[in-house]
Each structure stands twice: as C-alpha cells, then as structure tokens.
C-alpha cells in the first residue's frame, strides 16, 4: 500500500479512502479472496470468539462458505468437543435442517424457526422421511398447541442427495458440483419454491435454498485433510493452557487462538511456550496487540498469526476506561509489516462496520479480518431471537470483558470472588443487535462484504490479496469527505 501523502497521525478506517487504478481484472468473479496465513481460508473473514456471536451454527455456516469461526474460551471442554464433532459432521453443501415430527406442535416450530435464515421446519414421518414443511405463515392464526400435521403444507420438491455425489466427494471436480447446483436451482425455480429438503436413501439429509445453490457456486468451503469443515477454538492464558490446548487438538480443532485483552505480557509468552511444546501441527494465533514490537516478540515466541486490535470493538469500553489502544488502521498497517518481515501474519480484530473497512484492513496488510458484533445480529449467532415493541427482531450481545462475561467466566468461584472481579469490567453487558430485514443471516452479510471486497480489489487492479496489498493507493480524508460517500436514503 502507498499513500497520496504520508500520514502524520494514527488513523482509523473512516479516515481513509482508496483510489481506483488501471486494472486488467475484467470481472469481480476473477478475484481470489483466499488468505495466505496457513489456515486455508478461502475468504479472509474470521468470526470472533465472543459468546454472543460464535456457536455451532455460526462455525458450520462460516466454514461452508470458506471462513473460520473461533469457538470461545469460556465454553466447557466437553461442549467444545461435541460442537467440533458436530460441525465436522455437517454437509459441505446442504444446510442443516430444522426438523420436527408430525405430532410436534405449532409452538415447537415457532421456537425453532429463527435458528436458521431459511425460516422453515421440515416435518418428518416416523421413518424419517419428509412429510411436509411448515413456515411462519402456516402458523398464523393457528392454535399454538395444534399438531404440525394439521398445518403443514405439501412440499412441491424434494431433492435427492445422490444427484450431488459426483460433486461433493473430497477432491471432486468443481464443475460436477456446479452442474448439480444449477440443476437444483432450476428445479426450485420450476416448482415455484425457494426451499427444498434433500433426502438420502429416503431420509432427510439436509436442505437447499435457491440462494444456497447460488452461493455454493461462488464460495469454496474450508475443509480439513479429510474433507470435513474446519473449526477454530480459543484458549485463555490462565490455568492449564497446555492441557486445554491438547484436548482441543485431540477433538480435531484446526486453528488455536491464544486470546487475552493485553497480548504483550509474560503470561502470553508462557502460554505460547506451553502450546508450542505440544508440537500442535496447526496454525497458532496470539493476541491482542497494537505495536510492531509486540508483534515481532509474539512471532519469535511461536505465534504464526498475531491478532491486532485493542479497543476498537463495538462492545469494548477499554479506550474510554483506560485510554489504552490505538486507531485500528494504523495498528494493522504497522503490525502487518512487522509480521510479514518476521515470517508471520496478522488478523485485524475489530472496528469494522462496513465492507469498506474490511477492504482497508486487507489493503493495509492483514491476512484476515475478525468480525464480532456485526455478526451478532444474525440467525446463526447463539442468542435467542427477540422482538422489540416496534416488531423489529434483535439479539442481545455483550463484550467479553463486560461484567456479564466475567460473571459467566467465574461461575465456579465463590460469591465474594465473583463480585470482586465483576468490579473490573471493560465492556458493555447488554446491547441490542438488530437483524437487518434484508440481510438477516450471516451468509447475507458475507455476500455484501465479499461483493464490496471483490469490487474494491478490481478497482485496484488486484486479482488476489497479495496484489491488493501491493497496488492499493490510499488517501486521507476529512469527516466531510467521509460523509460525502455515504448514500442518502431520502431527498434533501
């Protein structure tokens, strides 16, 4: 990256713009978004290890679309083992269905519908075959305790998983899968539906939507050597770091993230030594930091990737409480240069609110961008779907250093210790993250982000992220310049 004029102060994303350059990239689809940090990610996006953001549905969906989701360190080990196994058992193309029996009730279906963006419950017969489908509209005006058999609709199309076998086997020809997906899309279009259950040998194996079929021709899933979806998990720097890391590796976790708010401290170096003593054989991420010195020291201590960002997150109050942190763009720019010189990479963690911010972070040198609160307001995040007085859907989010998170983290301690530690909080304990009515699922947000990134790269004449870092030209703008670029929703 080069600048029109060299910055004289630290900058954040809204302080900058990118210039268009002469380009030989003829199509956005010719752009390769794969990360170069050893994770294998085919899109440069990571979901943060926040309890209100990342769970099994988020991990499954992100990996199917080529990105990583990091399971939080506060989750008990036995749960992490189960979640990792569950994610790795998911299909790489078909979405996991929400299913119930015909004798279940309308209220059962309504409780589950918000778990997936396709908004449908597949009703199964006693043999596990598809009997029908229930959508929210089918439940309107119905007794909440009526059986699903009395409200379900006939499903006009059921797909056969065998039609996809040639394209979904590990190492299969991508062209075969594209043809199968095109056939499924055309079948749904012809049947006048945007949703189709998939059966294998007469029982439900998954579901496919029209958008899902399209997406599977654009995204490449993030797979391990055995063809299963990849999973990342976080480890704190206190307690038995080596024991927890070893258990996660044994469970099949593909990326380890050593995470603490202040990554440039002795406990982090001790934790890195403990993990490296295991010879993990997977990428090791450590953070968070904001300086070149800290980045170099973490890489020398054994980190493959350094997480950059102190205080830019939407749920974080660190900068207001302590004055500690750094404007995120400058932190990423400096740390990424230091990391690459030392043979490592950085993830830009926090502070992104628009696709332009993701593009700027990658142009500044990050190999991937970590997103938290932006993805909290989606169907795939773990929280319960709630509705405000105006009828808008939302989920509650909270910071990982908030009193709420600290209380959850210290559940096994006595009341005195829990209350004492709750005094030291640096995060918001409750925040409403509204679902965008037009983009309620994380895949919808991935579409928006990657579309913006692809376009940004084509403007720069960059066919991959390495060329984007090399060719990007940035300028510094005023607040009025930033405001000029914002769309106007109504006349002035």
Coordinates of N, CA and C in Angstrom, one line a residue, residues 289-458:
X289 N -2.6 -7.2 20.3 CA -1.5 -6.2 20.4 C -1.8 -5.1 19.4
X290 N -1.0 -4.0 19.5 CA -1.1 -2.9 18.5 C 0.2 -2.3 18.1
X291 N 1.3 -2.9 18.4 CA 2.6 -2.4 18.1 C 3.5 -3.4 17.3
X292 N 4.4 -2.9 16.5 CA 5.3 -3.7 15.8 C 6.2 -4.5 16.8
X293 N 6.6 -3.9 17.9 CA 7.5 -4.6 18.8 C 6.8 -5.8 19.4
X294 N 5.5 -5.7 19.8 CA 4.8 -6.8 20.4 C 4.5 -7.8 19.3
X295 N 4.3 -7.4 18.1 CA 4.1 -8.4 17.0 C 5.3 -9.3 16.8
X296 N 6.4 -8.6 16.7 CA 7.7 -9.4 16.5 C 8.0 -10.3 17.6
X297 N 7.7 -9.9 18.9 CA 8.0 -10.7 20.0 C 7.1 -12.0 20.1
X298 N 5.8 -11.8 19.7 CA 4.9 -12.9 19.7 C 5.3 -13.9 18.6
X299 N 5.7 -13.4 17.5 CA 6.1 -14.3 16.4 C 7.3 -15.1 16.8
X300 N 8.3 -14.4 17.4 CA 9.5 -15.1 17.9 C 9.2 -16.1 18.9
X301 N 8.1 -15.9 19.7 CA 7.8 -16.8 20.8 C 7.0 -18.0 20.3
X302 N 6.5 -18.0 19.0 CA 5.9 -19.1 18.4 C 4.5 -18.9 17.8
X303 N 4.1 -17.6 17.7 CA 2.8 -17.4 17.1 C 3.0 -17.4 15.5
X304 N 2.1 -18.0 14.8 CA 2.1 -17.9 13.4 C 1.3 -16.7 12.9
X305 N 0.3 -16.3 13.7 CA -0.5 -15.2 13.3 C -0.7 -14.4 14.6
X306 N -0.7 -13.0 14.5 CA -0.9 -12.2 15.6 C -2.2 -11.4 15.4
X307 N -3.0 -11.4 16.5 CA -4.3 -10.7 16.4 C -4.1 -9.2 16.9
X308 N -4.5 -8.3 16.0 CA -4.2 -6.9 16.2 C -5.5 -6.1 16.5
X309 N -5.5 -5.3 17.6 CA -6.6 -4.5 17.9 C -6.9 -4.4 19.4
X310 N -6.8 -3.2 20.0 CA -7.1 -3.0 21.4 C -8.1 -1.9 21.4
X311 N -9.4 -2.2 21.8 CA -10.4 -1.2 22.0 C -11.2 -0.8 20.8
X312 N -11.1 -1.3 19.6 CA -12.0 -0.8 18.5 C -13.3 -1.4 18.4
X313 N -13.6 -2.5 19.2 CA -14.8 -3.3 19.0 C -16.0 -2.5 19.5
X314 N -17.2 -2.9 19.0 CA -18.4 -2.1 19.3 C -18.8 -2.4 20.8
X315 N -18.4 -3.5 21.4 CA -18.8 -3.8 22.7 C -17.7 -3.5 23.7
X316 N -16.6 -2.9 23.3 CA -15.5 -2.7 24.1 C -15.4 -1.3 24.7
X317 N -15.1 -1.1 26.0 CA -15.0 0.2 26.6 C -13.6 0.5 27.0
X318 N -12.6 -0.3 26.6 CA -11.3 -0.2 27.0 C -10.7 1.2 26.8
X319 N -10.9 1.8 25.7 CA -10.3 3.1 25.4 C -10.9 4.2 26.3
X320 N -12.2 4.1 26.5 CA -12.9 5.1 27.4 C -12.5 4.9 28.9
X321 N -12.3 3.6 29.3 CA -12.0 3.4 30.6 C -10.5 3.6 31.0
X322 N -9.6 3.3 30.0 CA -8.2 3.3 30.3 C -7.3 4.2 29.4
X323 N -7.9 4.7 28.3 CA -7.1 5.4 27.3 C -6.1 4.6 26.6
X324 N -6.2 3.3 26.7 CA -5.2 2.4 26.1 C -5.8 1.9 24.8
X325 N -5.0 1.8 23.8 CA -5.4 1.3 22.5 C -4.7 2.0 21.4
X326 N -5.3 1.9 20.2 CA -4.7 2.6 19.0 C -5.7 2.6 17.9
X327 N -5.8 3.7 17.1 CA -6.6 3.7 16.0 C -6.3 2.5 15.1
X328 N -7.3 1.8 14.7 CA -7.1 0.4 14.2 C -6.4 0.3 12.8
X329 N -6.6 1.2 11.9 CA -6.0 1.1 10.6 C -4.4 1.2 10.8
X330 N -4.0 2.2 11.6 CA -2.5 2.4 11.8 C -1.9 1.2 12.6
X331 N -2.7 0.6 13.5 CA -2.2 -0.6 14.2 C -2.0 -1.7 13.2
X332 N -3.0 -1.9 12.4 CA -2.9 -3.0 11.4 C -1.8 -2.8 10.4
X333 N -1.6 -1.6 9.9 CA -0.6 -1.3 9.0 C 0.8 -1.5 9.5
X334 N 1.1 -1.1 10.8 CA 2.4 -1.2 11.4 C 2.6 -2.7 11.7
X335 N 1.7 -3.3 12.3 CA 1.9 -4.7 12.8 C 2.0 -5.7 11.7
X336 N 1.2 -5.5 10.6 CA 1.3 -6.4 9.5 C 2.6 -6.3 8.8
X337 N 3.2 -5.1 8.7 CA 4.5 -5.0 8.1 C 5.6 -5.7 8.9
X338 N 5.5 -5.6 10.3 CA 6.4 -6.2 11.2 C 6.2 -7.8 11.1
X339 N 5.0 -8.2 11.0 CA 4.7 -9.7 11.0 C 5.3 -10.3 9.7
X340 N 5.0 -9.7 8.6 CA 5.5 -10.3 7.3 C 7.0 -10.3 7.3
X341 N 7.6 -9.3 7.8 CA 9.1 -9.3 7.8 C 9.7 -10.4 8.7
X342 N 8.9 -10.8 9.7 CA 9.3 -11.9 10.6 C 8.7 -13.2 10.2
X343 N 8.1 -13.3 9.1 CA 7.5 -14.6 8.6 C 6.2 -14.9 9.1
X344 N 5.5 -14.0 9.7 CA 4.1 -14.2 10.2 C 3.1 -13.4 9.5
X345 N 1.9 -13.5 10.1 CA 0.7 -12.7 9.5 C 0.0 -12.1 10.7
X346 N -1.0 -11.2 10.4 CA -1.9 -10.6 11.4 C -3.3 -10.8 11.0
X347 N -4.2 -10.9 11.9 CA -5.6 -10.7 11.8 C -6.0 -9.3 12.3
X348 N -6.7 -8.6 11.6 CA -7.3 -7.3 12.0 C -8.5 -7.5 12.8
X349 N -8.5 -7.3 14.1 CA -9.6 -7.7 15.0 C -10.3 -6.5 15.5
X350 N -11.5 -6.3 15.0 CA -12.4 -5.3 15.5 C -12.4 -4.0 14.7
X351 N -13.5 -3.2 14.9 CA -13.5 -1.9 14.4 C -14.1 -1.8 13.0
X352 N -14.5 -2.9 12.4 CA -15.1 -2.9 11.0 C -16.6 -2.8 11.1
X353 N -17.2 -1.9 10.4 CA -18.7 -1.7 10.4 C -19.3 -1.7 9.0
X354 N -18.4 -1.6 8.0 CA -18.9 -1.6 6.6 C -17.9 -2.4 5.8
X355 N -18.3 -2.9 4.6 CA -17.4 -3.6 3.7 C -16.1 -2.8 3.4
X356 N -16.2 -1.5 3.3 CA -15.0 -0.7 3.0 C -14.0 -0.8 4.1
X357 N -14.4 -1.0 5.3 CA -13.4 -1.2 6.4 C -12.6 -2.5 6.2
X358 N -13.3 -3.6 5.8 CA -12.7 -4.8 5.6 C -11.6 -4.7 4.5
X359 N -12.0 -4.0 3.4 CA -11.1 -3.8 2.3 C -9.9 -3.0 2.7
X360 N -10.0 -2.0 3.5 CA -8.9 -1.2 4.0 C -8.0 -2.0 4.9
X361 N -8.6 -2.8 5.8 CA -7.7 -3.7 6.7 C -6.9 -4.6 5.8
X362 N -7.5 -5.2 4.8 CA -6.7 -6.2 4.0 C -5.7 -5.5 3.1
X363 N -6.0 -4.3 2.6 CA -5.1 -3.5 1.9 C -3.9 -3.1 2.7
X364 N -4.2 -2.8 4.0 CA -3.1 -2.5 5.0 C -2.2 -3.6 5.3
X365 N -2.6 -4.8 5.0 CA -1.6 -6.0 5.2 C -2.2 -7.1 6.0
X366 N -3.4 -7.0 6.5 CA -3.9 -8.1 7.3 C -4.2 -9.3 6.4
X367 N -4.0 -10.5 6.9 CA -4.3 -11.7 6.1 C -5.8 -12.0 6.2
X368 N -6.4 -11.6 7.3 CA -7.9 -11.8 7.5 C -8.4 -10.7 8.5
X369 N -9.7 -10.6 8.5 CA -10.4 -9.6 9.3 C -11.3 -10.3 10.2
X370 N -11.2 -10.0 11.5 CA -12.0 -10.7 12.5 C -13.2 -9.8 12.8
X371 N -14.4 -10.4 12.8 CA -15.7 -9.6 13.0 C -16.4 -10.2 14.1
X372 N -17.0 -9.4 15.0 CA -17.7 -9.8 16.2 C -19.2 -9.3 16.1
X373 N -19.4 -8.1 16.7 CA -20.7 -7.6 16.9 C -21.5 -7.5 15.6
X374 N -20.9 -7.2 14.5 CA -21.6 -7.1 13.2 C -22.4 -8.4 12.9
X375 N -21.8 -9.5 13.3 CA -22.4 -10.8 13.1 C -23.3 -11.3 14.2
X376 N -23.4 -10.5 15.3 CA -24.2 -10.9 16.5 C -25.7 -10.8 16.1
X377 N -26.1 -9.9 15.2 CA -27.4 -9.7 14.8 C -27.8 -10.6 13.6
X378 N -27.6 -11.9 13.7 CA -27.9 -12.8 12.6 C -28.6 -14.0 13.2
X379 N -29.3 -14.8 12.3 CA -29.9 -16.0 12.8 C -28.9 -17.0 13.3
X380 N -27.7 -17.0 12.8 CA -26.7 -18.0 13.2 C -26.0 -17.8 14.6
X381 N -26.1 -16.6 15.1 CA -25.5 -16.3 16.4 C -26.2 -17.1 17.5
X382 N -25.6 -17.4 18.6 CA -26.2 -18.3 19.6 C -27.4 -17.7 20.4
X383 N -27.6 -16.4 20.4 CA -28.6 -15.8 21.3 C -30.0 -16.1 20.8
X384 N -31.0 -15.9 21.7 CA -32.4 -16.1 21.4 C -32.9 -14.9 20.6
X385 N -33.7 -15.2 19.6 CA -34.3 -14.1 18.8 C -35.4 -13.4 19.6
X386 N -35.3 -12.1 19.7 CA -36.3 -11.4 20.5 C -36.9 -10.3 19.6
X387 N -38.0 -9.7 20.0 CA -38.7 -8.7 19.2 C -39.0 -7.5 20.1
X388 N -38.7 -6.3 19.6 CA -38.9 -5.1 20.4 C -40.4 -4.7 20.2
X389 N -40.7 -3.6 20.9 CA -42.1 -3.0 20.8 C -42.5 -2.7 19.4
X390 N -41.6 -2.3 18.6 CA -41.9 -1.9 17.2 C -42.0 -3.1 16.3
X391 N -41.7 -4.3 16.8 CA -41.8 -5.5 15.9 C -40.5 -5.9 15.3
X392 N -39.4 -5.2 15.6 CA -38.1 -5.5 15.0 C -37.4 -6.6 15.8
X393 N -36.8 -7.5 15.0 CA -36.1 -8.6 15.6 C -34.7 -8.2 16.0
X394 N -34.2 -8.7 17.2 CA -32.9 -8.4 17.7 C -32.3 -9.6 18.5
X395 N -31.0 -9.6 18.7 CA -30.4 -10.5 19.7 C -29.6 -9.6 20.6
X396 N -29.4 -10.1 21.8 CA -28.6 -9.4 22.8 C -27.1 -9.8 22.6
X397 N -26.2 -8.8 22.7 CA -24.8 -9.0 22.6 C -24.1 -8.4 23.8
X398 N -22.9 -8.8 24.1 CA -22.2 -8.3 25.2 C -20.7 -8.5 25.0
X399 N -19.9 -7.6 25.6 CA -18.4 -7.7 25.4 C -17.8 -8.8 26.3
X400 N -16.7 -9.3 25.8 CA -16.0 -10.4 26.5 C -15.3 -10.0 27.8
X401 N -15.2 -8.7 28.0 CA -14.6 -8.2 29.3 C -15.7 -7.4 30.1
X402 N -16.9 -7.6 29.7 CA -18.0 -7.0 30.5 C -18.3 -7.7 31.8
X403 N -19.0 -7.1 32.7 CA -19.4 -7.7 33.9 C -20.2 -9.0 33.7
X404 N -21.0 -9.0 32.7 CA -21.8 -10.2 32.3 C -20.9 -11.4 31.9
X405 N -19.9 -11.1 31.1 CA -19.0 -12.1 30.6 C -18.1 -12.6 31.8
X406 N -17.6 -11.7 32.6 CA -16.8 -12.0 33.7 C -17.5 -12.9 34.7
X407 N -18.8 -12.6 34.9 CA -19.6 -13.4 35.8 C -19.8 -14.8 35.3
X408 N -20.0 -14.9 34.0 CA -20.2 -16.3 33.4 C -18.9 -17.0 33.5
X409 N -17.7 -16.3 33.3 CA -16.4 -17.0 33.3 C -16.0 -17.5 34.7
X410 N -16.6 -16.8 35.7 CA -16.1 -17.2 37.1 C -17.2 -17.9 37.9
X411 N -18.1 -18.7 37.2 CA -19.2 -19.3 37.8 C -18.8 -20.3 38.9
X412 N -17.6 -20.9 38.8 CA -17.2 -21.9 39.8 C -16.6 -21.2 41.1
X413 N -16.4 -19.9 41.1 CA -15.8 -19.3 42.2 C -16.9 -18.9 43.2
X414 N -16.5 -18.6 44.5 CA -17.5 -18.2 45.5 C -18.0 -16.8 45.2
X415 N -19.1 -16.4 45.9 CA -19.8 -15.2 45.6 C -18.9 -14.0 45.8
X416 N -18.1 -14.0 46.8 CA -17.2 -12.9 47.1 C -16.2 -12.6 46.0
X417 N -15.6 -13.7 45.5 CA -14.6 -13.5 44.4 C -15.3 -13.1 43.1
X418 N -16.5 -13.6 42.8 CA -17.2 -13.3 41.6 C -17.6 -11.8 41.6
X419 N -18.1 -11.3 42.8 CA -18.5 -9.9 42.9 C -17.3 -9.0 42.8
X420 N -16.2 -9.4 43.4 CA -15.0 -8.6 43.3 C -14.4 -8.4 41.9
X421 N -14.4 -9.5 41.2 CA -13.9 -9.5 39.8 C -14.9 -8.7 38.9
X422 N -16.1 -8.7 39.2 CA -17.1 -8.0 38.4 C -16.9 -6.5 38.5
X423 N -16.2 -6.0 39.5 CA -15.9 -4.6 39.6 C -15.0 -4.1 38.4
X424 N -14.2 -5.1 37.8 CA -13.2 -4.7 36.8 C -13.8 -5.1 35.4
X425 N -14.6 -4.2 34.9 CA -15.2 -4.5 33.6 C -14.7 -3.5 32.5
X426 N -14.6 -4.0 31.3 CA -14.2 -3.1 30.2 C -15.0 -3.5 29.0
X427 N -16.3 -3.6 29.2 CA -17.2 -3.9 28.0 C -18.6 -3.7 28.4
X428 N -19.5 -3.7 27.4 CA -20.9 -3.5 27.5 C -21.6 -4.8 27.8
X429 N -22.4 -4.8 28.9 CA -23.0 -6.1 29.3 C -24.3 -6.4 28.6
X430 N -24.9 -5.5 27.9 CA -26.1 -5.8 27.1 C -26.2 -4.7 26.0
X431 N -26.4 -5.2 24.8 CA -26.6 -4.3 23.7 C -27.5 -5.0 22.7
X432 N -28.4 -4.3 22.1 CA -29.3 -4.9 21.1 C -28.7 -4.8 19.7
X433 N -28.5 -6.0 19.1 CA -28.0 -6.1 17.8 C -29.2 -6.5 16.9
X434 N -29.7 -5.5 16.1 CA -30.9 -5.8 15.3 C -30.6 -6.6 14.1
X435 N -31.4 -7.5 13.7 CA -31.3 -8.2 12.4 C -31.7 -7.3 11.3
X436 N -30.9 -7.2 10.3 CA -31.2 -6.4 9.1 C -32.3 -7.2 8.4
X437 N -33.4 -6.6 8.1 CA -34.6 -7.3 7.5 C -34.2 -7.8 6.1
X438 N -33.3 -7.1 5.4 CA -32.8 -7.5 4.1 C -31.7 -8.5 4.1
X439 N -31.0 -8.6 5.3 CA -29.8 -9.4 5.4 C -29.8 -10.1 6.8
X440 N -30.8 -10.9 7.1 CA -30.9 -11.5 8.5 C -29.9 -12.6 8.8
X441 N -29.3 -13.2 7.8 CA -28.4 -14.3 8.0 C -27.0 -13.9 7.8
X442 N -26.0 -14.6 8.4 CA -24.6 -14.3 8.3 C -24.2 -14.4 6.8
X443 N -24.8 -15.4 6.1 CA -24.4 -15.5 4.7 C -24.8 -14.3 3.9
X444 N -25.9 -13.6 4.3 CA -26.3 -12.4 3.6 C -25.2 -11.3 3.8
X445 N -24.7 -11.3 5.0 CA -23.6 -10.3 5.3 C -22.3 -10.7 4.6
X446 N -22.0 -12.0 4.5 CA -20.9 -12.4 3.8 C -21.0 -12.0 2.3
X447 N -22.2 -12.2 1.7 CA -22.4 -11.7 0.3 C -22.1 -10.3 0.2
X448 N -22.6 -9.4 1.1 CA -22.3 -8.0 1.0 C -20.9 -7.7 1.2
X449 N -20.2 -8.2 2.1 CA -18.8 -7.9 2.4 C -17.9 -8.4 1.3
X450 N -18.1 -9.6 0.8 CA -17.2 -10.1 -0.2 C -17.5 -9.4 -1.6
X451 N -18.8 -9.0 -1.8 CA -19.0 -8.3 -3.0 C -18.3 -7.0 -3.0
X452 N -18.3 -6.3 -1.9 CA -17.6 -5.0 -1.8 C -16.1 -5.2 -1.9
X453 N -15.6 -6.2 -1.3 CA -14.2 -6.5 -1.3 C -13.7 -6.9 -2.7
X454 N -14.5 -7.7 -3.4 CA -14.1 -8.1 -4.8 C -14.1 -6.8 -5.7
X455 N -15.1 -6.0 -5.5 CA -15.1 -4.7 -6.3 C -14.0 -3.8 -6.0
X456 N -13.6 -3.7 -4.7 CA -12.5 -2.9 -4.3 C -11.2 -3.4 -4.9
X457 N -11.0 -4.7 -4.9 CA -9.8 -5.3 -5.5 C -9.8 -5.0 -7.0
X458 N -10.9 -5.1 -7.7 CA -10.9 -4.9 -9.1 C -10.6 -3.5 -9.4

